[in-house]
PDB file of C-alpha atoms in Angstrom:
ATOM      1  CA  UNK A 273      19.528  29.968   5.348  1.00  0.00           C
ATOM      2  CA  UNK A 274      18.033  29.354   8.769  1.00  0.00           C
ATOM      3  CA  UNK A 275      18.046  26.030  10.549  1.00  0.00           C
ATOM      4  CA  UNK A 276      14.257  25.929  10.394  1.00  0.00           C
ATOM      5  CA  UNK A 277      14.325  26.289   6.606  1.00  0.00           C
ATOM      6  CA  UNK A 278      17.021  23.633   6.272  1.00  0.00           C
ATOM      7  CA  UNK A 279      15.030  21.189   8.426  1.00  0.00           C
ATOM      8  CA  UNK A 280      11.867  21.782   6.423  1.00  0.00           C
ATOM      9  CA  UNK A 281      13.768  21.356   3.141  1.00  0.00           C
ATOM     10  CA  UNK A 282      15.340  18.074   4.263  1.00  0.00           C
ATOM     11  CA  UNK A 283      11.964  16.856   5.524  1.00  0.00           C
ATOM     12  CA  UNK A 284      10.345  17.730   2.197  1.00  0.00           C
ATOM     13  CA  UNK A 285      13.012  15.955   0.130  1.00  0.00           C
ATOM     14  CA  UNK A 286      12.940  12.867   2.377  1.00  0.00           C
ATOM     15  CA  UNK A 287       9.159  12.616   2.124  1.00  0.00           C
ATOM     16  CA  UNK A 288       9.322  12.951  -1.666  1.00  0.00           C
ATOM     17  CA  UNK A 289      11.809  10.059  -1.655  1.00  0.00           C
ATOM     18  CA  UNK A 290       9.437   7.966   0.484  1.00  0.00           C
ATOM     19  CA  UNK A 291       6.509   8.837  -1.783  1.00  0.00           C
ATOM     20  CA  UNK A 292       8.595   7.632  -4.736  1.00  0.00           C
ATOM     21  CA  UNK A 293       9.550   4.423  -2.904  1.00  0.00           C
ATOM     22  CA  UNK A 294       5.873   3.610  -2.319  1.00  0.00           C
ATOM     23  CA  UNK A 295       5.187   4.260  -6.014  1.00  0.00           C
ATOM     24  CA  UNK A 296       8.113   2.061  -7.022  1.00  0.00           C
ATOM     25  CA  UNK A 297       6.945  -0.762  -4.771  1.00  0.00           C
ATOM     26  CA  UNK A 298       3.420  -0.548  -6.179  1.00  0.00           C
ATOM     27  CA  UNK A 299       4.833  -0.633  -9.708  1.00  0.00           C
ATOM     28  CA  UNK A 300       6.911  -3.703  -8.836  1.00  0.00           C
ATOM     29  CA  UNK A 301       3.814  -5.365  -7.375  1.00  0.00           C
ATOM     30  CA  UNK A 302       1.872  -4.797 -10.585  1.00  0.00           C
ATOM     31  CA  UNK A 303       4.775  -6.138 -12.670  1.00  0.00           C
ATOM     32  CA  UNK A 304       5.161  -9.181 -10.365  1.00  0.00           C
ATOM     33  CA  UNK A 305       8.791  -8.286  -9.705  1.00  0.00           C
ATOM     34  CA  UNK A 306      10.817  -8.494  -6.521  1.00  0.00           C
ATOM     35  CA  UNK A 307       9.369  -6.016  -4.029  1.00  0.00           C
ATOM     36  CA  UNK A 308      10.708  -3.705  -1.369  1.00  0.00           C
ATOM     37  CA  UNK A 309      10.345  -5.405   2.014  1.00  0.00           C
ATOM     38  CA  UNK A 310       7.650  -4.257   4.384  1.00  0.00           C
ATOM     39  CA  UNK A 311      10.335  -3.779   7.052  1.00  0.00           C
ATOM     40  CA  UNK A 312      12.129  -1.289   4.813  1.00  0.00           C
ATOM     41  CA  UNK A 313       8.940   0.586   4.009  1.00  0.00           C
ATOM     42  CA  UNK A 314       7.961   0.756   7.682  1.00  0.00           C
ATOM     43  CA  UNK A 315      11.411   1.848   8.833  1.00  0.00           C
ATOM     44  CA  UNK A 316      11.584   4.607   6.225  1.00  0.00           C
ATOM     45  CA  UNK A 317       8.108   5.707   7.276  1.00  0.00           C
ATOM     46  CA  UNK A 318       8.993   5.954  10.972  1.00  0.00           C
ATOM     47  CA  UNK A 319      12.216   7.863  10.256  1.00  0.00           C
ATOM     48  CA  UNK A 320      10.473  11.154   9.429  1.00  0.00           C
ATOM     49  CA  UNK A 321       8.732   9.747   6.330  1.00  0.00           C
ATOM     50  CA  UNK A 322       5.148   9.540   7.554  1.00  0.00           C
ATOM     51  CA  UNK A 323       3.805  12.291   5.324  1.00  0.00           C
ATOM     52  CA  UNK A 324       5.305  10.867   2.118  1.00  0.00           C
ATOM     53  CA  UNK A 325       4.265   7.343   3.080  1.00  0.00           C
ATOM     54  CA  UNK A 326       0.701   8.419   3.830  1.00  0.00           C
ATOM     55  CA  UNK A 327       0.461  10.290   0.536  1.00  0.00           C
ATOM     56  CA  UNK A 328       2.075   7.394  -1.334  1.00  0.00           C
ATOM     57  CA  UNK A 329      -0.328   4.927   0.238  1.00  0.00           C
ATOM     58  CA  UNK A 330      -3.320   7.021  -0.763  1.00  0.00           C
ATOM     59  CA  UNK A 331      -2.078   8.088  -4.180  1.00  0.00           C
ATOM     60  CA  UNK A 332      -0.989   4.612  -5.271  1.00  0.00           C
ATOM     61  CA  UNK A 333      -3.611   2.750  -3.190  1.00  0.00           C
ATOM     62  CA  UNK A 334      -0.756   0.809  -1.669  1.00  0.00           C
ATOM     63  CA  UNK A 335      -0.725  -0.870   1.760  1.00  0.00           C
ATOM     64  CA  UNK A 336      -3.889   0.985   2.778  1.00  0.00           C
ATOM     65  CA  UNK A 337      -5.616  -2.037   4.348  1.00  0.00           C
ATOM     66  CA  UNK A 338      -2.821  -2.979   6.746  1.00  0.00           C
ATOM     67  CA  UNK A 339      -3.314  -1.519  10.206  1.00  0.00           C
ATOM     68  CA  UNK A 340       0.385  -1.469  11.019  1.00  0.00           C
ATOM     69  CA  UNK A 341       1.105   0.694   7.979  1.00  0.00           C
ATOM     70  CA  UNK A 342      -1.595   3.143   9.048  1.00  0.00           C
ATOM     71  CA  UNK A 343      -0.103   3.170  12.549  1.00  0.00           C
ATOM     72  CA  UNK A 344       3.406   3.815  11.186  1.00  0.00           C
ATOM     73  CA  UNK A 345       2.129   6.555   8.860  1.00  0.00           C
ATOM     74  CA  UNK A 346       0.579   8.348  11.822  1.00  0.00           C
ATOM     75  CA  UNK A 347       3.640   7.737  14.005  1.00  0.00           C
ATOM     76  CA  UNK A 348       5.975   9.017  11.290  1.00  0.00           C
ATOM     77  CA  UNK A 349       3.902  12.169  10.858  1.00  0.00           C
ATOM     78  CA  UNK A 350       3.830  12.817  14.617  1.00  0.00           C
ATOM     79  CA  UNK A 351       7.585  12.225  14.917  1.00  0.00           C
ATOM     80  CA  UNK A 352       8.428  14.527  11.993  1.00  0.00           C
ATOM     81  CA  UNK A 353       6.113  17.340  13.067  1.00  0.00           C
ATOM     82  CA  UNK A 354       7.152  17.112  16.725  1.00  0.00           C
ATOM     83  CA  UNK A 355      10.871  17.069  15.965  1.00  0.00           C
ATOM     84  CA  UNK A 356      10.617  19.940  13.491  1.00  0.00           C
ATOM     85  CA  UNK A 357       8.537  21.983  15.908  1.00  0.00           C
ATOM     86  CA  UNK A 358      10.908  21.340  18.816  1.00  0.00           C
ATOM     87  CA  UNK A 359      14.015  22.145  16.769  1.00  0.00           C
ATOM     88  CA  UNK A 360      12.467  25.330  15.381  1.00  0.00           C
ATOM     89  CA  UNK A 361      11.332  26.376  18.853  1.00  0.00           C
ATOM     90  CA  UNK A 362      14.749  25.551  20.302  1.00  0.00           C
ATOM     91  CA  UNK A 363      16.543  27.763  17.780  1.00  0.00           C
ATOM     92  CA  UNK A 364      14.300  30.736  18.545  1.00  0.00           C
ATOM     93  CA  UNK A 365      14.962  30.368  22.275  1.00  0.00           C
ATOM     94  CA  UNK A 366      18.740  30.549  21.874  1.00  0.00           C
ATOM     95  CA  UNK A 367      18.814  33.668  19.693  1.00  0.00           C
TER      96      UNK A 367
END
């Protein structure tokens, strides 16, 4: 298994986790239960979770009106795509 494939697999799994976290938080909001903190959601989004967070926000209609969530979704996507691209490019240069 190549490094590029491993990175993409980890990125996919992480973003599925983040998507699930957004769904869980929305469910807790509907049930009026204790929620996941916005800090936690934002941190998970920035750490390579922008794609899952964006999809979770749209799918569950969760946190879509807060500008700082939109900013973090975009930042998380840019960080994940940039890092993956750079790592994949780096591995092809050293072969």
